[in-house]
CSV table of C-alpha atoms and ligand atoms in Angstrom, one decimal:
chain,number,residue,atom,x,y,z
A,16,UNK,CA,115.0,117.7,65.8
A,17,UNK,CA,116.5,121.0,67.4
A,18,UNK,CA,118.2,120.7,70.7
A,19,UNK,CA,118.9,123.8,73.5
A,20,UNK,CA,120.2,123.3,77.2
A,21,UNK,CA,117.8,124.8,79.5
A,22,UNK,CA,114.3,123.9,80.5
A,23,UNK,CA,112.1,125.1,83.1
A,24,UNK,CA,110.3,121.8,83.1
A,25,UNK,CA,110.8,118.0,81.9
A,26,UNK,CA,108.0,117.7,79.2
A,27,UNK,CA,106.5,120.3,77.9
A,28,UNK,CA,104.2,121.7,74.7
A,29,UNK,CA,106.5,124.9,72.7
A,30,UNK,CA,103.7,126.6,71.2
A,31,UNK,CA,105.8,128.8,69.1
A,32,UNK,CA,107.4,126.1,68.0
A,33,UNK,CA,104.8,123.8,67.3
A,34,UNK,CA,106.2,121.2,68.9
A,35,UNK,CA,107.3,118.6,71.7
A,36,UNK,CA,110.0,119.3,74.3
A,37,UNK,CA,111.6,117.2,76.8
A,38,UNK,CA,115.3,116.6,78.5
A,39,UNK,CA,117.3,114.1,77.4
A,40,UNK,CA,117.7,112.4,80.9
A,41,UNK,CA,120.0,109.7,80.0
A,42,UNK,CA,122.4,112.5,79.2
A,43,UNK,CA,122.4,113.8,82.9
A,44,UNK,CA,125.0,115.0,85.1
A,45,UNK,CA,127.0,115.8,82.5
A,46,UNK,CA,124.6,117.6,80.0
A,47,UNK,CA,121.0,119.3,79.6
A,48,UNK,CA,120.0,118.3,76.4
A,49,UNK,CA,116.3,119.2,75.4
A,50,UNK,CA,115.2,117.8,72.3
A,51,UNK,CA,112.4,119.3,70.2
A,52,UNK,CA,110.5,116.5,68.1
A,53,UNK,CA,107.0,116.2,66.4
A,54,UNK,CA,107.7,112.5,65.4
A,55,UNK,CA,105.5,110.3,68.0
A,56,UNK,CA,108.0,107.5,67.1
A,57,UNK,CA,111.0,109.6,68.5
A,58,UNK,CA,108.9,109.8,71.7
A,59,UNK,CA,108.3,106.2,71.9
A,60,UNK,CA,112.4,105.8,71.5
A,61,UNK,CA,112.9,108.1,73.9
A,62,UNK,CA,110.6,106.4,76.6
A,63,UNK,CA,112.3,102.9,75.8
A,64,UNK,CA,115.8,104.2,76.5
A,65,UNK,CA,114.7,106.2,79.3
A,66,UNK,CA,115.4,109.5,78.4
A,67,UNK,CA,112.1,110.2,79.3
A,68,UNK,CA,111.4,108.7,82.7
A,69,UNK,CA,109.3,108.7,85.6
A,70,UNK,CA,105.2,107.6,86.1
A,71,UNK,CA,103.9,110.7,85.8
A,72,UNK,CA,106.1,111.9,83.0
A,73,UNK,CA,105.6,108.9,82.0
A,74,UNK,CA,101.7,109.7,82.1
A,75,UNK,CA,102.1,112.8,80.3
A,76,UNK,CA,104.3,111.9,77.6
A,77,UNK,CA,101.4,109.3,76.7
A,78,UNK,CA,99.1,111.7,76.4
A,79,UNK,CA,101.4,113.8,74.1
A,80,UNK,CA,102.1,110.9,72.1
A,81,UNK,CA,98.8,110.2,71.0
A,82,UNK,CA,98.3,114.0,70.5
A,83,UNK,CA,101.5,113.8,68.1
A,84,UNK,CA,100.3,111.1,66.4
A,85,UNK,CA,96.9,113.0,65.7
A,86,UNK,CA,98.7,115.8,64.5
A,87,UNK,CA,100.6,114.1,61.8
A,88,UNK,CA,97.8,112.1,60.6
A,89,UNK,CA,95.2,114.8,60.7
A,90,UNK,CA,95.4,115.3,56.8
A,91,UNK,CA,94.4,111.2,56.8
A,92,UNK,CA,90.8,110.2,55.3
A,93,UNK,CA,88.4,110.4,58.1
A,94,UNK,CA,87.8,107.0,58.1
A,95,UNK,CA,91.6,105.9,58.7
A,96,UNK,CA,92.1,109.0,61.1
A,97,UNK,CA,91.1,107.0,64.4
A,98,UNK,CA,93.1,103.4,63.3
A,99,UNK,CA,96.1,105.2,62.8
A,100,UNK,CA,96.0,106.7,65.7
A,101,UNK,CA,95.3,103.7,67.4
A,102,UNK,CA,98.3,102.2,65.9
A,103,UNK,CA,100.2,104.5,66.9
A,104,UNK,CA,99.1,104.5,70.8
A,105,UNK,CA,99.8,100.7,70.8
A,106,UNK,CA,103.0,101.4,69.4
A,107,UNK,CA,103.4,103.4,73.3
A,108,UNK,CA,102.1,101.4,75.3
A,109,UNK,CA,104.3,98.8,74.4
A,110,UNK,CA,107.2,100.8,75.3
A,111,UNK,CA,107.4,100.5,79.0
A,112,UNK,CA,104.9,97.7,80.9
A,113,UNK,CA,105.0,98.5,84.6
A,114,UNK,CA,104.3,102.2,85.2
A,115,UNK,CA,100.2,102.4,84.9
A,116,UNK,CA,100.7,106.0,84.3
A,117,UNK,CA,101.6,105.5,80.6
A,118,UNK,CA,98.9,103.8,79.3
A,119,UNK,CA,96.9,106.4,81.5
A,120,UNK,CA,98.0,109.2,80.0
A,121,UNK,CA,97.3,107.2,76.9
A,122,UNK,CA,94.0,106.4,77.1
A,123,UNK,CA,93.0,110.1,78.5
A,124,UNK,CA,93.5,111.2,75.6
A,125,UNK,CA,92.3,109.0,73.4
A,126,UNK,CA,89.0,109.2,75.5
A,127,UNK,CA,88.9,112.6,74.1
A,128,UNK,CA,88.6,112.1,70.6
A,129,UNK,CA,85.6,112.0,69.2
A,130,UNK,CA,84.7,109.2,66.2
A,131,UNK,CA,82.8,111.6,64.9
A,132,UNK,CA,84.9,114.5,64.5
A,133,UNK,CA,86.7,115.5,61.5
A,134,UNK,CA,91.1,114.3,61.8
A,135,UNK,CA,92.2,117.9,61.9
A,136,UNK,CA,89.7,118.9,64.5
A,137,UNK,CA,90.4,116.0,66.8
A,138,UNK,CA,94.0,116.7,66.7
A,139,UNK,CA,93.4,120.1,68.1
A,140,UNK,CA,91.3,118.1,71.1
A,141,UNK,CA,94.3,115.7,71.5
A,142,UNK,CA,97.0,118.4,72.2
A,143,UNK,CA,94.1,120.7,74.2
A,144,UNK,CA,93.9,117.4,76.5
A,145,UNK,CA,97.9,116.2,76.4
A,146,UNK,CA,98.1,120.3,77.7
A,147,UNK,CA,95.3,119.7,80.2
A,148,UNK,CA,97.2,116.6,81.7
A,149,UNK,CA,100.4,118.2,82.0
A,150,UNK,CA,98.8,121.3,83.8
A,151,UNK,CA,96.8,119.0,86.1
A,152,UNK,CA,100.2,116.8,87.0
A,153,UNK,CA,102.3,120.0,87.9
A,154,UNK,CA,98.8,121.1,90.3
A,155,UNK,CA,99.0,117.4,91.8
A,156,UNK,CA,102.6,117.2,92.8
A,157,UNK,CA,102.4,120.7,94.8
A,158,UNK,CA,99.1,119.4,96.9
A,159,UNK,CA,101.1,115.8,97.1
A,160,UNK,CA,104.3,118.0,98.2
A,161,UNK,CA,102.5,119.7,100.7
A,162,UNK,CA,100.5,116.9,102.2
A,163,UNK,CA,103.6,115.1,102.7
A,164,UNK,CA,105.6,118.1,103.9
A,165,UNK,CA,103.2,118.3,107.1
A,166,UNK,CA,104.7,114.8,108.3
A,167,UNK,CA,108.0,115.8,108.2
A,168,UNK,CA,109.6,117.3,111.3
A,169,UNK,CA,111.3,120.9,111.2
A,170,UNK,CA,115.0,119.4,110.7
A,171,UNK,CA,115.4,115.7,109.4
A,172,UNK,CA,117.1,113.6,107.2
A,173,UNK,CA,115.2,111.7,104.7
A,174,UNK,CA,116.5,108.9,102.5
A,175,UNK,CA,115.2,108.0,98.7
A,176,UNK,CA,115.3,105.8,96.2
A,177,UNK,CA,115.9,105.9,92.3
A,178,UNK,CA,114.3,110.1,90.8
A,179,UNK,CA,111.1,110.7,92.1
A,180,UNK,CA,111.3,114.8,91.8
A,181,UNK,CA,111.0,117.1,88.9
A,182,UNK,CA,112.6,115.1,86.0
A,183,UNK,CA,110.3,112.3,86.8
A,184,UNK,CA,107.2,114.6,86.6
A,185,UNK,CA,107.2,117.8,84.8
A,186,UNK,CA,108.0,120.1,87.3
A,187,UNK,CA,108.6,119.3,91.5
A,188,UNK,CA,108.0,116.1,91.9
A,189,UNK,CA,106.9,113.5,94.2
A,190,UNK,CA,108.9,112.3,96.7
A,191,UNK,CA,111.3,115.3,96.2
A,192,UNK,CA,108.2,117.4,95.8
A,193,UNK,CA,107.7,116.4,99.6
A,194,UNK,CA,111.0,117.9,100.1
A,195,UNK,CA,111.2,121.0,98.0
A,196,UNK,CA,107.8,121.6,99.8
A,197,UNK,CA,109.6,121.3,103.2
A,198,UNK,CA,111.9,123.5,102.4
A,199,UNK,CA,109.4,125.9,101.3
A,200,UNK,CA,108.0,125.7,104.5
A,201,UNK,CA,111.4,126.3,106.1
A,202,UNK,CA,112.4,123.0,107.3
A,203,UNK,CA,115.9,121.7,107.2
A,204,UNK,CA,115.6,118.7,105.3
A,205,UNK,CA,118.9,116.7,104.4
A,206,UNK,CA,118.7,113.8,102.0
A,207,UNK,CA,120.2,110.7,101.1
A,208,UNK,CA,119.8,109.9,97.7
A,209,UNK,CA,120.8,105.8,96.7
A,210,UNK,CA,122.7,105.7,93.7
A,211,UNK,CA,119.6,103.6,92.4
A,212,UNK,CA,122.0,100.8,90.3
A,213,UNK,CA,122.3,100.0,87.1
A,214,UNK,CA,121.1,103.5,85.8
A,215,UNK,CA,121.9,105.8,88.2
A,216,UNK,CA,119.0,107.2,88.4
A,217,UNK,CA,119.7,108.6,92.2
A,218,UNK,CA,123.3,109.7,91.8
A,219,UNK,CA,123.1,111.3,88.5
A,220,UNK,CA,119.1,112.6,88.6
A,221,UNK,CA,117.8,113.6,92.3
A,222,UNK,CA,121.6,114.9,93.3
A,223,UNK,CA,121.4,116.8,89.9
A,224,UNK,CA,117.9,118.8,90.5
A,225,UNK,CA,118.6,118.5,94.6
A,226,UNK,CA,121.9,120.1,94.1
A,227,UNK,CA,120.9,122.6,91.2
A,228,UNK,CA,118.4,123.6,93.6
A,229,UNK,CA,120.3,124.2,96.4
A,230,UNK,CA,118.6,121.3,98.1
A,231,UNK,CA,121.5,119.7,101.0
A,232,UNK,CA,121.8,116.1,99.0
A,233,UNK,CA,124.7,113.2,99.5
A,234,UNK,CA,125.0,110.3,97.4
A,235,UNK,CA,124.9,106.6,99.0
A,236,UNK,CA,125.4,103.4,97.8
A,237,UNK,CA,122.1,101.2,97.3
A,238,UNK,CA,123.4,98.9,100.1
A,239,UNK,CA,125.1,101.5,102.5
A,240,UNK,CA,121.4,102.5,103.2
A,241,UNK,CA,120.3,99.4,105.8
A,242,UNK,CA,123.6,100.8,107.9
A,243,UNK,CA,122.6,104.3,107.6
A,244,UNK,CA,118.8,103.3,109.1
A,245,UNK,CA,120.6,100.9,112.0
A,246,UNK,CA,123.1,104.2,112.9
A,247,UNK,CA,119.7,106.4,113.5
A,248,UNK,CA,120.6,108.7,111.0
A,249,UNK,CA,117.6,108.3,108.8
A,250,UNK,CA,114.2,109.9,110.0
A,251,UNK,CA,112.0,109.0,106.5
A,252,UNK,CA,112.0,107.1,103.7
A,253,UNK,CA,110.1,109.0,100.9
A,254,UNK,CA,110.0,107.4,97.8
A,255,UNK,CA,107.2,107.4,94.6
A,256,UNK,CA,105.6,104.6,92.8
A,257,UNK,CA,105.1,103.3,89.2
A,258,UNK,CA,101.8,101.8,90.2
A,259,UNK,CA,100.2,101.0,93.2
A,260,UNK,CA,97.8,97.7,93.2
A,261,UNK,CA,95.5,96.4,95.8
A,262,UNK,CA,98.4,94.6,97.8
A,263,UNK,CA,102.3,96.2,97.0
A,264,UNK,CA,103.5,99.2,95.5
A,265,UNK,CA,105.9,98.9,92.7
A,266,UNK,CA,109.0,100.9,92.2
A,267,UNK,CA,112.5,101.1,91.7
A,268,UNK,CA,114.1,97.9,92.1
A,269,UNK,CA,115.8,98.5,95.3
A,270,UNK,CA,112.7,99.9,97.2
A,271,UNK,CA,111.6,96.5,98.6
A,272,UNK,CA,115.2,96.5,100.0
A,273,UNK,CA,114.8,99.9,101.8
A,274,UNK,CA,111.0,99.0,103.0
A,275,UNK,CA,111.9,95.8,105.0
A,276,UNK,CA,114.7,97.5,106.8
A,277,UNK,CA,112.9,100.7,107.4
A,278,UNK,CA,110.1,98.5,108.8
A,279,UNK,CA,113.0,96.6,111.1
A,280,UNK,CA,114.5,99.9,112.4
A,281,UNK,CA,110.9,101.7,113.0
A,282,UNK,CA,111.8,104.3,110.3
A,283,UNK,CA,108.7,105.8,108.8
A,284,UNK,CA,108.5,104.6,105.1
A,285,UNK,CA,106.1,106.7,102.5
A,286,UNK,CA,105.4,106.3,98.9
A,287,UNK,CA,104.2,110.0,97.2
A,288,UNK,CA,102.1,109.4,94.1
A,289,UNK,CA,99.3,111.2,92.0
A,290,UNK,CA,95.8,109.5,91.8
A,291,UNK,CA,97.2,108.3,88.0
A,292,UNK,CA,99.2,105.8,90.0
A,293,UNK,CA,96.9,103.8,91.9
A,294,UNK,CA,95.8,100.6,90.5
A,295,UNK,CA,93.5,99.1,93.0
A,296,UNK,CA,91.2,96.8,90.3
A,297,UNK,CA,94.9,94.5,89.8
A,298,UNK,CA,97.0,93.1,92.4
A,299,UNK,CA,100.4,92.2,91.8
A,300,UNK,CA,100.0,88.8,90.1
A,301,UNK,CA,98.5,90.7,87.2
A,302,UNK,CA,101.5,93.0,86.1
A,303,UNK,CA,104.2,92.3,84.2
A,304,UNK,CA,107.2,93.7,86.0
A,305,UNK,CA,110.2,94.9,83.6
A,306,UNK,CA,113.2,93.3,82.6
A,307,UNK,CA,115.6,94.9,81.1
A,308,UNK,CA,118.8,94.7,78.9
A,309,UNK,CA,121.8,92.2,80.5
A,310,UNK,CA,124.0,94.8,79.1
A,311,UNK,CA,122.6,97.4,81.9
A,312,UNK,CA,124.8,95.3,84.5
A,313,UNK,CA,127.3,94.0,82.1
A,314,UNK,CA,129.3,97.3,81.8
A,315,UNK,CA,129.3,101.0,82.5
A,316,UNK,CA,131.0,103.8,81.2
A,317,UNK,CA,132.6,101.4,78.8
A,318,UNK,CA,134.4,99.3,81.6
A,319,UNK,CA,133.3,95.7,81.4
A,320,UNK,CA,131.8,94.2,84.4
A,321,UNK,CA,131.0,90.6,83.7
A,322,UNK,CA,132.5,88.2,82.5
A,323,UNK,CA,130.9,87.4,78.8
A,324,UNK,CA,128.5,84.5,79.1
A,325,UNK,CA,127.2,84.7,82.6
A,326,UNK,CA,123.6,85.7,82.6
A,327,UNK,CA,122.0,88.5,84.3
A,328,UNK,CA,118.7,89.4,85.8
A,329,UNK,CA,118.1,92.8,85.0
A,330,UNK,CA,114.3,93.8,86.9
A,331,UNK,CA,113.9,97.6,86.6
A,332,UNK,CA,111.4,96.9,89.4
A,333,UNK,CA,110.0,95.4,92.6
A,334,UNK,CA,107.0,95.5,94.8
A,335,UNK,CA,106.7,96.0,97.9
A,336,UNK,CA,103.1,95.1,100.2
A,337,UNK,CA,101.4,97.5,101.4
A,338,UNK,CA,102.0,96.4,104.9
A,339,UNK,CA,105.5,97.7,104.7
A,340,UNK,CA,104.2,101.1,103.7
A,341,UNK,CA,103.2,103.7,106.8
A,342,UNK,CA,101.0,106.0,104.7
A,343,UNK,CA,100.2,106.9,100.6
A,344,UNK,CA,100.7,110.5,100.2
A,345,UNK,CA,98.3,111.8,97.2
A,346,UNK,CA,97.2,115.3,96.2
A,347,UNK,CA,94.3,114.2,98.9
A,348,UNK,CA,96.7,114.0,101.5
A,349,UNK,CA,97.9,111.2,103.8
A,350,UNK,CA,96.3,107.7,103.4
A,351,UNK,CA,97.8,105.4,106.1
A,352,UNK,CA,97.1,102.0,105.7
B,3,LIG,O1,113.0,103.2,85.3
B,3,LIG,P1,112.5,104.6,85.7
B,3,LIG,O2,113.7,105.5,85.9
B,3,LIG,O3,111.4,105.2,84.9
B,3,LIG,O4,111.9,104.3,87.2
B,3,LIG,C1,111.3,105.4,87.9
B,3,LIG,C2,111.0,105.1,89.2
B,3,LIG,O5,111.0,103.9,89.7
B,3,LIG,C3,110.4,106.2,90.1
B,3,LIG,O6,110.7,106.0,91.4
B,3,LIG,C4,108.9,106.2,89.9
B,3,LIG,O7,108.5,106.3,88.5
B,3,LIG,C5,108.2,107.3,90.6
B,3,LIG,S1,108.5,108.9,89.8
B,3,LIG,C6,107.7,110.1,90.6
């Protein structure tokens, strides 16, 4: 494992270096760390502590996984080739269970490879397709950003939830796609980025790339934000999606929050996600929403914040119905339900 400190996107194929790059996201504000790895169980690590994050890089770390895997077992007996591949995808798709864009990515790839084929040439298919995915998400989150540009008006302020730009995606992003496209378009867009408890993912992620980028950001509290919307100073929610059933949309835990009171103060609320997100053969019944570690809550930055013994309930997500939501923005534009 090598590690630098700059990237021009999240995830990435180094062909020179034959290898797997990503940033080390947990490690954000206060470092860019990209690590370098060829080892699909490093990735699967790296996806369970979250230093790779975000559906759609998410989506495309799947499909690199499985193209990893294929790589290092391409000198396997042809007859082994395909289980130990297989292994190895499970191994992924155990990692995370609510964001449908993993086992996506996943099974894209795995869809490529041919039975048939001999190991070292289906590795060369696997990373051809992991490539092909991360081209097509970067293509997808400009046409999203767009679409959901158009809605905005030339100066407003727009509130979000948890990292829904580039470091969730590989490059632009979602929700802050919408923005950065704005911007591009020469609106004045201001936004309020929720600290997105227990990670952080808002203060230390979306004011990170918003600020880098010279993007106007301010940090809020999760629960500051139902103020903000009664004071009028919030014109749109934007936020993105881990998967998006037939009835609710789940994200962020938090989002629910910001949905019901954008809904009570007539504020426009949109979720921006890719096609990969949408899940419209389950509803919500049928997905396992995550829970994670009690020690998440229990401290941070080494300060204890529990007492010990007192449980916690740690959901990394929540959904929120589709009634709540004013339109879907996709890289087909504006679906308002
Ligand atoms: O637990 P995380 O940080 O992976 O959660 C990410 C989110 O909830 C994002 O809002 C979602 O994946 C959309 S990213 C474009």
């Amino acid at each position: 494992m090598q590690t630098e400190t700059t990237a021009d996107r999240t995830i990435t194929w180094d062909e020179g270096g034959e290898c797997l790059r990503f940033i080390e996201q947990t490690l954000l504000p206060e470092r860019c760390e990209i690590i370098a790895t060829t080892d699909v169980e490093r990735l699967a690590t790296a996806i369970r502590r979250l230093e790779v994050r975000g559906a759609p890089a998410l989506g495309v770390a799947g499909a690199y996984g499985v193209a990893l895997s294929a790589r290092s077992h391409r000198h396997a007996p042809p007859g082994a080739f395909m289980d130990l591949v297989h292994r190895d995808a499970a191994m992924l798709q155990a990692t995370r269970p609510t964001a449908v864009n993993l086992g996506w990515g996943i099974r894209r790839v795995l869809a490529a490879l041919d039975r048939e084929e001999a190991p070292g040439a289906a590795a060369e298919r696997a990373l051809e397709e992991a490539r092909a995915t991360e081209e097509e998400e970067v293509r997808l989150c400009h046409a999203i950003g767009e679409h959901g540009a158009a809605l905005l008006p030339d100066s407003c302020t727009v509130l979000t939830h948890c990292n829904a730009g580039a470091l969730a995606c590989v490059e632009w992003g979602t929700a802050l796609g919408v923005v950065r496209s704005a911007v591009q378009m020469g609106k004045e867009v201001k936004v309020i980025s929720c600290e997105t408890r227990p990670l952080h993912q808002g203060s230390r992620l979306t004011a990170f790339e918003l600020a880098r980028d010279g993007i106007d950001v301010e940090t809020i509290t999760d629960s500051t934000a139902a103020y903000l919307m009664r004071k009028k100073v919030i014109d749109a929610v934007f936020v993105g999606a881990d998967r998006i059933t037939r009835d609710v949309v789940f994200n962020k835990v938090g989002t629910y929050m910001h949905a019901v009171c954008a809904c009570h103060h007539d504020i426009p609320f949109y979720v921006a996600a890719p096609y990969s997100t949408l899940d419209l053969q389950h509803s919500e019944a049928d997905i396992t929403v995550e829970e994670r570690a009690r020690e998440e809550l229990a401290a941070c930055g080494g300060r204890k914040l529990m007492p010990d013994g007192v449980r916690a309930r740690n959901y990394a997500f929540d959904a929120t119905p589709l009634g709540l939501v004013t339109a879907i923005i996709t890289e087909q534009g504006a679906r308002r339900l």
